[in-house]
mmCIF file with all atom_site columns, C-alpha atoms in Angstrom:
data_model
loop_
_atom_site.group_PDB
_atom_site.id
_atom_site.type_symbol
_atom_site.label_atom_id
_atom_site.label_alt_id
_atom_site.label_comp_id
_atom_site.label_asym_id
_atom_site.label_entity_id
_atom_site.label_seq_id
_atom_site.pdbx_PDB_ins_code
_atom_site.Cartn_x
_atom_site.Cartn_y
_atom_site.Cartn_z
_atom_site.occupancy
_atom_site.B_iso_or_equiv
_atom_site.pdbx_formal_charge
_atom_site.auth_seq_id
_atom_site.auth_comp_id
_atom_site.auth_asym_id
_atom_site.auth_atom_id
_atom_site.pdbx_PDB_model_num
ATOM 1   C CA . MET A 1 1   ? 119.677 141.151 125.691 1.00 0.00 ? 1   MET A CA 1
ATOM 2   C CA . LYS A 1 2   ? 117.490 143.711 127.385 1.00 0.00 ? 2   LYS A CA 1
ATOM 3   C CA . LYS A 1 3   ? 117.576 144.202 131.112 1.00 0.00 ? 3   LYS A CA 1
ATOM 4   C CA . SER A 1 4   ? 114.759 142.674 133.098 1.00 0.00 ? 4   SER A CA 1
ATOM 5   C CA . PRO A 1 5   ? 113.774 142.759 136.779 1.00 0.00 ? 5   PRO A CA 1
ATOM 6   C CA . THR A 1 6   ? 114.480 139.027 137.054 1.00 0.00 ? 6   THR A CA 1
ATOM 7   C CA . LYS A 1 7   ? 117.916 139.379 135.503 1.00 0.00 ? 7   LYS A CA 1
ATOM 8   C CA . GLN A 1 8   ? 118.765 142.210 137.890 1.00 0.00 ? 8   GLN A CA 1
ATOM 9   C CA . LYS A 1 9   ? 117.496 140.149 140.817 1.00 0.00 ? 9   LYS A CA 1
ATOM 10  C CA . VAL A 1 10  ? 119.963 137.407 139.883 1.00 0.00 ? 10  VAL A CA 1
ATOM 11  C CA . ILE A 1 11  ? 122.813 139.923 139.679 1.00 0.00 ? 11  ILE A CA 1
ATOM 12  C CA . ASP A 1 12  ? 121.876 141.382 143.069 1.00 0.00 ? 12  ASP A CA 1
ATOM 13  C CA . ALA A 1 13  ? 121.755 137.906 144.617 1.00 0.00 ? 13  ALA A CA 1
ATOM 14  C CA . ALA A 1 14  ? 125.125 136.992 143.116 1.00 0.00 ? 14  ALA A CA 1
ATOM 15  C CA . SER A 1 15  ? 126.672 140.273 144.318 1.00 0.00 ? 15  SER A CA 1
ATOM 16  C CA . SER A 1 16  ? 125.500 139.600 147.869 1.00 0.00 ? 16  SER A CA 1
ATOM 17  C CA . LEU A 1 17  ? 126.820 136.031 147.874 1.00 0.00 ? 17  LEU A CA 1
ATOM 18  C CA . PHE A 1 18  ? 130.131 136.900 146.214 1.00 0.00 ? 18  PHE A CA 1
ATOM 19  C CA . PHE A 1 19  ? 130.561 139.596 148.871 1.00 0.00 ? 19  PHE A CA 1
ATOM 20  C CA . GLN A 1 20  ? 129.831 137.174 151.719 1.00 0.00 ? 20  GLN A CA 1
ATOM 21  C CA . ASN A 1 21  ? 131.393 133.938 150.460 1.00 0.00 ? 21  ASN A CA 1
ATOM 22  C CA . GLY A 1 22  ? 133.679 134.842 147.573 1.00 0.00 ? 22  GLY A CA 1
ATOM 23  C CA . PHE A 1 23  ? 133.339 133.699 143.987 1.00 0.00 ? 23  PHE A CA 1
ATOM 24  C CA . HIS A 1 24  ? 134.584 130.163 144.543 1.00 0.00 ? 24  HIS A CA 1
ATOM 25  C CA . GLY A 1 25  ? 132.535 129.787 147.721 1.00 0.00 ? 25  GLY A CA 1
ATOM 26  C CA . THR A 1 26  ? 129.303 130.525 145.856 1.00 0.00 ? 26  THR A CA 1
ATOM 27  C CA . SER A 1 27  ? 127.523 128.042 143.620 1.00 0.00 ? 27  SER A CA 1
ATOM 28  C CA . VAL A 1 28  ? 125.002 128.642 140.862 1.00 0.00 ? 28  VAL A CA 1
ATOM 29  C CA . ARG A 1 29  ? 122.469 126.811 143.057 1.00 0.00 ? 29  ARG A CA 1
ATOM 30  C CA . ASP A 1 30  ? 123.166 129.264 145.892 1.00 0.00 ? 30  ASP A CA 1
ATOM 31  C CA . ILE A 1 31  ? 122.507 132.182 143.566 1.00 0.00 ? 31  ILE A CA 1
ATOM 32  C CA . ALA A 1 32  ? 119.343 130.614 142.186 1.00 0.00 ? 32  ALA A CA 1
ATOM 33  C CA . ASP A 1 33  ? 117.995 129.922 145.673 1.00 0.00 ? 33  ASP A CA 1
ATOM 34  C CA . LYS A 1 34  ? 118.690 133.461 146.889 1.00 0.00 ? 34  LYS A CA 1
ATOM 35  C CA . ALA A 1 35  ? 117.145 134.994 143.774 1.00 0.00 ? 35  ALA A CA 1
ATOM 36  C CA . ALA A 1 36  ? 114.230 132.533 143.888 1.00 0.00 ? 36  ALA A CA 1
ATOM 37  C CA . VAL A 1 37  ? 114.714 131.476 140.267 1.00 0.00 ? 37  VAL A CA 1
ATOM 38  C CA . ASN A 1 38  ? 115.505 128.231 138.473 1.00 0.00 ? 38  ASN A CA 1
ATOM 39  C CA . VAL A 1 39  ? 119.126 127.324 137.808 1.00 0.00 ? 39  VAL A CA 1
ATOM 40  C CA . SER A 1 40  ? 118.206 126.960 134.141 1.00 0.00 ? 40  SER A CA 1
ATOM 41  C CA . LEU A 1 41  ? 117.249 130.648 134.035 1.00 0.00 ? 41  LEU A CA 1
ATOM 42  C CA . ILE A 1 42  ? 120.755 131.630 135.144 1.00 0.00 ? 42  ILE A CA 1
ATOM 43  C CA . SER A 1 43  ? 122.190 129.416 132.419 1.00 0.00 ? 43  SER A CA 1
ATOM 44  C CA . TYR A 1 44  ? 119.869 131.039 129.890 1.00 0.00 ? 44  TYR A CA 1
ATOM 45  C CA . TYR A 1 45  ? 120.858 134.576 130.868 1.00 0.00 ? 45  TYR A CA 1
ATOM 46  C CA . PHE A 1 46  ? 124.563 134.145 131.610 1.00 0.00 ? 46  PHE A CA 1
ATOM 47  C CA . LYS A 1 47  ? 125.650 130.658 130.405 1.00 0.00 ? 47  LYS A CA 1
ATOM 48  C CA . SER A 1 48  ? 127.701 130.046 133.576 1.00 0.00 ? 48  SER A CA 1
ATOM 49  C CA . LYS A 1 49  ? 128.770 131.498 136.911 1.00 0.00 ? 49  LYS A CA 1
ATOM 50  C CA . GLN A 1 50  ? 131.805 133.028 135.197 1.00 0.00 ? 50  GLN A CA 1
ATOM 51  C CA . GLY A 1 51  ? 129.519 134.594 132.615 1.00 0.00 ? 51  GLY A CA 1
ATOM 52  C CA . LEU A 1 52  ? 127.384 136.036 135.405 1.00 0.00 ? 52  LEU A CA 1
ATOM 53  C CA . LEU A 1 53  ? 130.482 137.488 137.081 1.00 0.00 ? 53  LEU A CA 1
ATOM 54  C CA . GLU A 1 54  ? 131.709 139.077 133.867 1.00 0.00 ? 54  GLU A CA 1
ATOM 55  C CA . TYR A 1 55  ? 128.285 140.543 133.127 1.00 0.00 ? 55  TYR A CA 1
ATOM 56  C CA . ALA A 1 56  ? 127.936 141.994 136.644 1.00 0.00 ? 56  ALA A CA 1
ATOM 57  C CA . VAL A 1 57  ? 131.414 143.533 136.623 1.00 0.00 ? 57  VAL A CA 1
ATOM 58  C CA . THR A 1 58  ? 130.961 144.946 133.120 1.00 0.00 ? 58  THR A CA 1
ATOM 59  C CA . GLN A 1 59  ? 127.623 146.475 134.102 1.00 0.00 ? 59  GLN A CA 1
ATOM 60  C CA . TYR A 1 60  ? 129.204 147.911 137.267 1.00 0.00 ? 60  TYR A CA 1
ATOM 61  C CA . TYR A 1 61  ? 132.139 149.550 135.480 1.00 0.00 ? 61  TYR A CA 1
ATOM 62  C CA . GLU A 1 62  ? 130.207 150.842 132.482 1.00 0.00 ? 62  GLU A CA 1
ATOM 63  C CA . ALA A 1 63  ? 127.731 152.607 134.771 1.00 0.00 ? 63  ALA A CA 1
ATOM 64  C CA . TYR A 1 64  ? 130.641 153.828 136.924 1.00 0.00 ? 64  TYR A CA 1
ATOM 65  C CA . LEU A 1 65  ? 132.556 155.330 134.007 1.00 0.00 ? 65  LEU A CA 1
ATOM 66  C CA . ASP A 1 66  ? 129.390 156.875 132.545 1.00 0.00 ? 66  ASP A CA 1
ATOM 67  C CA . MET A 1 67  ? 128.786 158.513 135.922 1.00 0.00 ? 67  MET A CA 1
ATOM 68  C CA . ILE A 1 68  ? 132.349 159.883 135.996 1.00 0.00 ? 68  ILE A CA 1
ATOM 69  C CA . GLU A 1 69  ? 132.036 161.333 132.494 1.00 0.00 ? 69  GLU A CA 1
ATOM 70  C CA . THR A 1 70  ? 128.677 162.902 133.358 1.00 0.00 ? 70  THR A CA 1
ATOM 71  C CA . SER A 1 71  ? 130.121 164.467 136.509 1.00 0.00 ? 71  SER A CA 1
ATOM 72  C CA . LEU A 1 72  ? 133.035 165.983 134.601 1.00 0.00 ? 72  LEU A CA 1
ATOM 73  C CA . ALA A 1 73  ? 130.785 167.330 131.834 1.00 0.00 ? 73  ALA A CA 1
ATOM 74  C CA . GLU A 1 74  ? 128.330 168.887 134.283 1.00 0.00 ? 74  GLU A CA 1
ATOM 75  C CA . ASN A 1 75  ? 131.092 170.516 136.348 1.00 0.00 ? 75  ASN A CA 1
ATOM 76  C CA . ASN A 1 76  ? 133.488 171.454 133.575 1.00 0.00 ? 76  ASN A CA 1
ATOM 77  C CA . THR A 1 77  ? 133.420 175.163 134.442 1.00 0.00 ? 77  THR A CA 1
ATOM 78  C CA . LEU A 1 78  ? 134.240 174.694 138.132 1.00 0.00 ? 78  LEU A CA 1
ATOM 79  C CA . PRO A 1 79  ? 137.715 175.484 139.498 1.00 0.00 ? 79  PRO A CA 1
ATOM 80  C CA . PRO A 1 80  ? 139.951 172.367 139.343 1.00 0.00 ? 80  PRO A CA 1
ATOM 81  C CA . LEU A 1 81  ? 139.814 171.624 143.078 1.00 0.00 ? 81  LEU A CA 1
ATOM 82  C CA . ASP A 1 82  ? 136.014 171.921 143.244 1.00 0.00 ? 82  ASP A CA 1
ATOM 83  C CA . LYS A 1 83  ? 135.712 169.759 140.136 1.00 0.00 ? 83  LYS A CA 1
ATOM 84  C CA . LEU A 1 84  ? 137.847 167.061 141.755 1.00 0.00 ? 84  LEU A CA 1
ATOM 85  C CA . LYS A 1 85  ? 135.942 167.250 145.040 1.00 0.00 ? 85  LYS A CA 1
ATOM 86  C CA . HIS A 1 86  ? 132.643 166.765 143.250 1.00 0.00 ? 86  HIS A CA 1
ATOM 87  C CA . LEU A 1 87  ? 134.063 163.833 141.288 1.00 0.00 ? 87  LEU A CA 1
ATOM 88  C CA . ILE A 1 88  ? 135.281 162.166 144.477 1.00 0.00 ? 88  ILE A CA 1
ATOM 89  C CA . GLY A 1 89  ? 131.843 162.616 146.022 1.00 0.00 ? 89  GLY A CA 1
ATOM 90  C CA . VAL A 1 90  ? 130.083 160.838 143.172 1.00 0.00 ? 90  VAL A CA 1
ATOM 91  C CA . ILE A 1 91  ? 132.717 158.073 143.087 1.00 0.00 ? 91  ILE A CA 1
ATOM 92  C CA . ILE A 1 92  ? 132.323 157.270 146.780 1.00 0.00 ? 92  ILE A CA 1
ATOM 93  C CA . GLN A 1 93  ? 128.540 157.545 146.520 1.00 0.00 ? 93  GLN A CA 1
ATOM 94  C CA . TYR A 1 94  ? 128.490 155.072 143.624 1.00 0.00 ? 94  TYR A CA 1
ATOM 95  C CA . LYS A 1 95  ? 130.781 152.608 145.358 1.00 0.00 ? 95  LYS A CA 1
ATOM 96  C CA . GLN A 1 96  ? 128.745 152.822 148.541 1.00 0.00 ? 96  GLN A CA 1
ATOM 97  C CA . ASN A 1 97  ? 125.448 152.398 146.688 1.00 0.00 ? 97  ASN A CA 1
ATOM 98  C CA . ASN A 1 98  ? 126.908 149.198 145.258 1.00 0.00 ? 98  ASN A CA 1
ATOM 99  C CA . TYR A 1 99  ? 129.105 148.353 148.233 1.00 0.00 ? 99  TYR A CA 1
ATOM 100 C CA . GLN A 1 100 ? 128.765 144.567 148.050 1.00 0.00 ? 100 GLN A CA 1
ATOM 101 C CA . LEU A 1 101 ? 129.967 144.395 144.462 1.00 0.00 ? 101 LEU A CA 1
ATOM 102 C CA . SER A 1 102 ? 132.498 147.175 145.134 1.00 0.00 ? 102 SER A CA 1
ATOM 103 C CA . CYS A 1 103 ? 134.059 145.159 147.973 1.00 0.00 ? 103 CYS A CA 1
ATOM 104 C CA . PHE A 1 104 ? 134.106 141.958 145.963 1.00 0.00 ? 104 PHE A CA 1
ATOM 105 C CA . ILE A 1 105 ? 135.649 143.594 142.889 1.00 0.00 ? 105 ILE A CA 1
ATOM 106 C CA . HIS A 1 106 ? 138.352 145.399 144.875 1.00 0.00 ? 106 HIS A CA 1
ATOM 107 C CA . ARG A 1 107 ? 139.255 142.157 146.654 1.00 0.00 ? 107 ARG A CA 1
ATOM 108 C CA . GLU A 1 108 ? 139.574 140.392 143.298 1.00 0.00 ? 108 GLU A CA 1
ATOM 109 C CA . LEU A 1 109 ? 141.682 143.248 141.907 1.00 0.00 ? 109 LEU A CA 1
ATOM 110 C CA . SER A 1 110 ? 144.217 142.668 144.681 1.00 0.00 ? 110 SER A CA 1
ATOM 111 C CA . LEU A 1 111 ? 144.957 139.265 143.130 1.00 0.00 ? 111 LEU A CA 1
ATOM 112 C CA . ASP A 1 112 ? 146.807 138.412 139.938 1.00 0.00 ? 112 ASP A CA 1
ATOM 113 C CA . SER A 1 113 ? 144.472 136.663 137.535 1.00 0.00 ? 113 SER A CA 1
ATOM 114 C CA . VAL A 1 114 ? 143.212 136.754 133.965 1.00 0.00 ? 114 VAL A CA 1
ATOM 115 C CA . PHE A 1 115 ? 140.118 138.547 135.266 1.00 0.00 ? 115 PHE A CA 1
ATOM 116 C CA . VAL A 1 116 ? 142.260 141.283 136.855 1.00 0.00 ? 116 VAL A CA 1
ATOM 117 C CA . ARG A 1 117 ? 144.390 141.739 133.744 1.00 0.00 ? 117 ARG A CA 1
ATOM 118 C CA . GLU A 1 118 ? 141.299 142.080 131.576 1.00 0.00 ? 118 GLU A CA 1
ATOM 119 C CA . MET A 1 119 ? 139.858 144.703 133.919 1.00 0.00 ? 119 MET A CA 1
ATOM 120 C CA . THR A 1 120 ? 143.185 146.559 134.047 1.00 0.00 ? 120 THR A CA 1
ATOM 121 C CA . VAL A 1 121 ? 143.550 147.007 130.295 1.00 0.00 ? 121 VAL A CA 1
ATOM 122 C CA . THR A 1 122 ? 139.969 148.181 129.867 1.00 0.00 ? 122 THR A CA 1
ATOM 123 C CA . TYR A 1 123 ? 138.009 149.875 132.641 1.00 0.00 ? 123 TYR A CA 1
ATOM 124 C CA . LEU A 1 124 ? 140.786 150.523 135.144 1.00 0.00 ? 124 LEU A CA 1
ATOM 125 C CA . ALA A 1 125 ? 143.016 152.132 132.537 1.00 0.00 ? 125 ALA A CA 1
ATOM 126 C CA . LYS A 1 126 ? 140.248 154.585 131.636 1.00 0.00 ? 126 LYS A CA 1
ATOM 127 C CA . GLU A 1 127 ? 139.482 155.292 135.303 1.00 0.00 ? 127 GLU A CA 1
ATOM 128 C CA . ASN A 1 128 ? 143.149 155.969 136.009 1.00 0.00 ? 128 ASN A CA 1
ATOM 129 C CA . TYR A 1 129 ? 143.469 158.293 133.019 1.00 0.00 ? 129 TYR A CA 1
ATOM 130 C CA . VAL A 1 130 ? 140.468 160.405 134.047 1.00 0.00 ? 130 VAL A CA 1
ATOM 131 C CA . ILE A 1 131 ? 141.293 160.641 137.749 1.00 0.00 ? 131 ILE A CA 1
ATOM 132 C CA . SER A 1 132 ? 144.958 161.416 137.049 1.00 0.00 ? 132 SER A CA 1
ATOM 133 C CA . ASN A 1 133 ? 144.129 164.296 134.693 1.00 0.00 ? 133 ASN A CA 1
ATOM 134 C CA . VAL A 1 134 ? 141.624 165.859 137.095 1.00 0.00 ? 134 VAL A CA 1
ATOM 135 C CA . PHE A 1 135 ? 144.007 165.429 140.024 1.00 0.00 ? 135 PHE A CA 1
ATOM 136 C CA . TYR A 1 136 ? 147.081 166.902 138.314 1.00 0.00 ? 136 TYR A CA 1
ATOM 137 C CA . ALA A 1 137 ? 145.030 169.937 137.248 1.00 0.00 ? 137 ALA A CA 1
ATOM 138 C CA . ILE A 1 138 ? 144.860 171.137 140.860 1.00 0.00 ? 138 ILE A CA 1
ATOM 139 C CA . PHE A 1 139 ? 148.669 171.535 140.886 1.00 0.00 ? 139 PHE A CA 1
ATOM 140 C CA . PRO A 1 140 ? 149.378 173.909 137.988 1.00 0.00 ? 140 PRO A CA 1
ATOM 141 C CA . GLU A 1 141 ? 152.549 175.355 139.479 1.00 0.00 ? 141 GLU A CA 1
ATOM 142 C CA . GLN A 1 142 ? 154.770 172.333 138.875 1.00 0.00 ? 142 GLN A CA 1
ATOM 143 C CA . LYS A 1 143 ? 155.340 169.858 136.092 1.00 0.00 ? 143 LYS A CA 1
ATOM 144 C CA . LYS A 1 144 ? 152.661 167.184 135.997 1.00 0.00 ? 144 LYS A CA 1
ATOM 145 C CA . LYS A 1 145 ? 155.130 164.327 136.440 1.00 0.00 ? 145 LYS A CA 1
ATOM 146 C CA . HIS A 1 146 ? 156.642 165.780 139.607 1.00 0.00 ? 146 HIS A CA 1
ATOM 147 C CA . LEU A 1 147 ? 157.444 162.873 141.953 1.00 0.00 ? 147 LEU A CA 1
ATOM 148 C CA . ASP A 1 148 ? 155.631 164.346 144.971 1.00 0.00 ? 148 ASP A CA 1
ATOM 149 C CA . LYS A 1 149 ? 152.399 164.594 143.014 1.00 0.00 ? 149 LYS A CA 1
ATOM 150 C CA . GLN A 1 150 ? 152.704 161.010 141.805 1.00 0.00 ? 150 GLN A CA 1
ATOM 151 C CA . PHE A 1 151 ? 152.876 159.914 145.436 1.00 0.00 ? 151 PHE A CA 1
ATOM 152 C CA . LEU A 1 152 ? 149.914 162.119 146.305 1.00 0.00 ? 152 LEU A CA 1
ATOM 153 C CA . LEU A 1 153 ? 147.906 160.609 143.457 1.00 0.00 ? 153 LEU A CA 1
ATOM 154 C CA . MET A 1 154 ? 148.764 157.157 144.768 1.00 0.00 ? 154 MET A CA 1
ATOM 155 C CA . GLN A 1 155 ? 147.461 158.181 148.190 1.00 0.00 ? 155 GLN A CA 1
ATOM 156 C CA . LEU A 1 156 ? 144.232 159.553 146.721 1.00 0.00 ? 156 LEU A CA 1
ATOM 157 C CA . LYS A 1 157 ? 143.567 156.387 144.742 1.00 0.00 ? 157 LYS A CA 1
ATOM 158 C CA . GLY A 1 158 ? 144.236 154.411 147.902 1.00 0.00 ? 158 GLY A CA 1
ATOM 159 C CA . MET A 1 159 ? 141.634 156.429 149.810 1.00 0.00 ? 159 MET A CA 1
ATOM 160 C CA . LEU A 1 160 ? 139.073 155.760 147.076 1.00 0.00 ? 160 LEU A CA 1
ATOM 161 C CA . THR A 1 161 ? 139.509 152.001 147.443 1.00 0.00 ? 161 THR A CA 1
ATOM 162 C CA . THR A 1 162 ? 140.484 151.406 151.094 1.00 0.00 ? 162 THR A CA 1
ATOM 163 C CA . PRO A 1 163 ? 136.936 151.194 152.550 1.00 0.00 ? 163 PRO A CA 1
ATOM 164 C CA . TYR A 1 164 ? 136.114 148.445 150.056 1.00 0.00 ? 164 TYR A CA 1
ATOM 165 C CA . LEU A 1 165 ? 139.266 146.479 150.767 1.00 0.00 ? 165 LEU A CA 1
ATOM 166 C CA . MET A 1 166 ? 138.774 146.776 154.543 1.00 0.00 ? 166 MET A CA 1
ATOM 167 C CA . GLN A 1 167 ? 135.003 146.466 154.762 1.00 0.00 ? 167 GLN A CA 1
ATOM 168 C CA . TYR A 1 168 ? 135.169 144.612 158.070 1.00 0.00 ? 168 TYR A CA 1
ATOM 169 C CA . GLU A 1 169 ? 136.438 147.853 159.622 1.00 0.00 ? 169 GLU A CA 1
ATOM 170 C CA . TRP A 1 170 ? 133.183 149.674 158.912 1.00 0.00 ? 170 TRP A CA 1
ATOM 171 C CA . LYS A 1 171 ? 130.411 147.394 157.647 1.00 0.00 ? 171 LYS A CA 1
ATOM 172 C CA . ASN A 1 172 ? 128.978 146.639 161.109 1.00 0.00 ? 172 ASN A CA 1
ATOM 173 C CA . GLN A 1 173 ? 128.613 150.379 161.690 1.00 0.00 ? 173 GLN A CA 1
ATOM 174 C CA . VAL A 1 174 ? 126.838 151.002 158.380 1.00 0.00 ? 174 VAL A CA 1
ATOM 175 C CA . VAL A 1 175 ? 123.330 149.630 158.771 1.00 0.00 ? 175 VAL A CA 1
ATOM 176 C CA . GLY A 1 176 ? 120.388 151.243 157.042 1.00 0.00 ? 176 GLY A CA 1
ATOM 177 C CA . GLU A 1 177 ? 120.149 153.845 154.301 1.00 0.00 ? 177 GLU A CA 1
ATOM 178 C CA . PHE A 1 178 ? 120.845 156.855 156.526 1.00 0.00 ? 178 PHE A CA 1
ATOM 179 C CA . SER A 1 179 ? 124.100 155.411 157.858 1.00 0.00 ? 179 SER A CA 1
ATOM 180 C CA . HIS A 1 180 ? 125.311 154.769 154.299 1.00 0.00 ? 180 HIS A CA 1
ATOM 181 C CA . HIS A 1 181 ? 124.636 158.420 153.403 1.00 0.00 ? 181 HIS A CA 1
ATOM 182 C CA . GLN A 1 182 ? 126.392 159.520 156.585 1.00 0.00 ? 182 GLN A CA 1
ATOM 183 C CA . PHE A 1 183 ? 129.422 157.399 155.756 1.00 0.00 ? 183 PHE A CA 1
ATOM 184 C CA . VAL A 1 184 ? 129.654 158.920 152.270 1.00 0.00 ? 184 VAL A CA 1
ATOM 185 C CA . ARG A 1 185 ? 129.331 162.448 153.651 1.00 0.00 ? 185 ARG A CA 1
ATOM 186 C CA . ASN A 1 186 ? 131.936 161.961 156.388 1.00 0.00 ? 186 ASN A CA 1
ATOM 187 C CA . TYR A 1 187 ? 134.396 160.049 154.246 1.00 0.00 ? 187 TYR A CA 1
ATOM 188 C CA . THR A 1 188 ? 134.282 162.485 151.326 1.00 0.00 ? 188 THR A CA 1
ATOM 189 C CA . ARG A 1 189 ? 134.716 165.384 153.765 1.00 0.00 ? 189 ARG A CA 1
ATOM 190 C CA . MET A 1 190 ? 137.864 163.721 155.082 1.00 0.00 ? 190 MET A CA 1
ATOM 191 C CA . ILE A 1 191 ? 139.257 163.354 151.537 1.00 0.00 ? 191 ILE A CA 1
ATOM 192 C CA . ASP A 1 192 ? 138.313 166.969 150.752 1.00 0.00 ? 192 ASP A CA 1
ATOM 193 C CA . ASN A 1 193 ? 140.259 168.146 153.812 1.00 0.00 ? 193 ASN A CA 1
ATOM 194 C CA . TRP A 1 194 ? 143.254 166.080 152.728 1.00 0.00 ? 194 TRP A CA 1
ATOM 195 C CA . LEU A 1 195 ? 143.115 167.583 149.242 1.00 0.00 ? 195 LEU A CA 1
ATOM 196 C CA . GLU A 1 196 ? 142.999 171.129 150.611 1.00 0.00 ? 196 GLU A CA 1
ATOM 197 C CA . TYR A 1 197 ? 146.018 170.380 152.789 1.00 0.00 ? 197 TYR A CA 1
ATOM 198 C CA . ALA A 1 198 ? 147.916 168.873 149.829 1.00 0.00 ? 198 ALA A CA 1
ATOM 199 C CA . VAL A 1 199 ? 147.199 171.931 147.666 1.00 0.00 ? 199 VAL A CA 1
ATOM 200 C CA . GLU A 1 200 ? 148.291 174.297 150.437 1.00 0.00 ? 200 GLU A CA 1
ATOM 201 C CA . GLN A 1 201 ? 151.532 172.373 150.962 1.00 0.00 ? 201 GLN A CA 1
ATOM 202 C CA . ASN A 1 202 ? 152.209 172.534 147.234 1.00 0.00 ? 202 ASN A CA 1
ATOM 203 C CA . ARG A 1 203 ? 151.736 176.328 147.282 1.00 0.00 ? 203 ARG A CA 1
ATOM 204 C CA . GLU A 1 204 ? 154.198 176.610 150.156 1.00 0.00 ? 204 GLU A CA 1
ATOM 205 C CA . LYS A 1 205 ? 156.821 174.706 148.167 1.00 0.00 ? 205 LYS A CA 1
ATOM 206 C CA . VAL A 1 206 ? 156.619 176.925 145.116 1.00 0.00 ? 206 VAL A CA 1
ATOM 207 C CA . ARG A 1 207 ? 156.681 180.265 146.966 1.00 0.00 ? 207 ARG A CA 1
#
């Protein structure tokens, strides 16, 4: 089924309500009212609230992974650290552009459910594979499976998700388009500084 402005309006309304009230705290009627459409239209497009959730998450992750692949292709000739920094910038920018759905999805991923397991074996596995390869490339001096680097990778992945698991720590300070851009700029700079420090520490160890 082709995308339509009305269909996207329903997804945007659902994302906002899932973010505010959670999946179980949001009804199809709530979504219809916020999107200013008939409940029957939601049934026609998505069959059910679960179908709407699955469609929204699939759309989110497919666009996310396409963006990652595009970033890597466009920056393939950059030094490994610069390539990773650019990738982190586009990841945070994407998550912030879609922060309501990002927060909701990351909250759901912290739970054990069929939904989480399905996401893990598909989109999350691919995301982990790509990020891991780009990250390990900045440490060529040691074996890729070195324990220290596994811990560092865990920390990096944590930094990519923490703002969207702890949105109450920052959401009241991010109001308006400019503040969202400022958050992305400041947060990616902080991760970049951490990466530079991690690389320098690794060089010290192998000297």
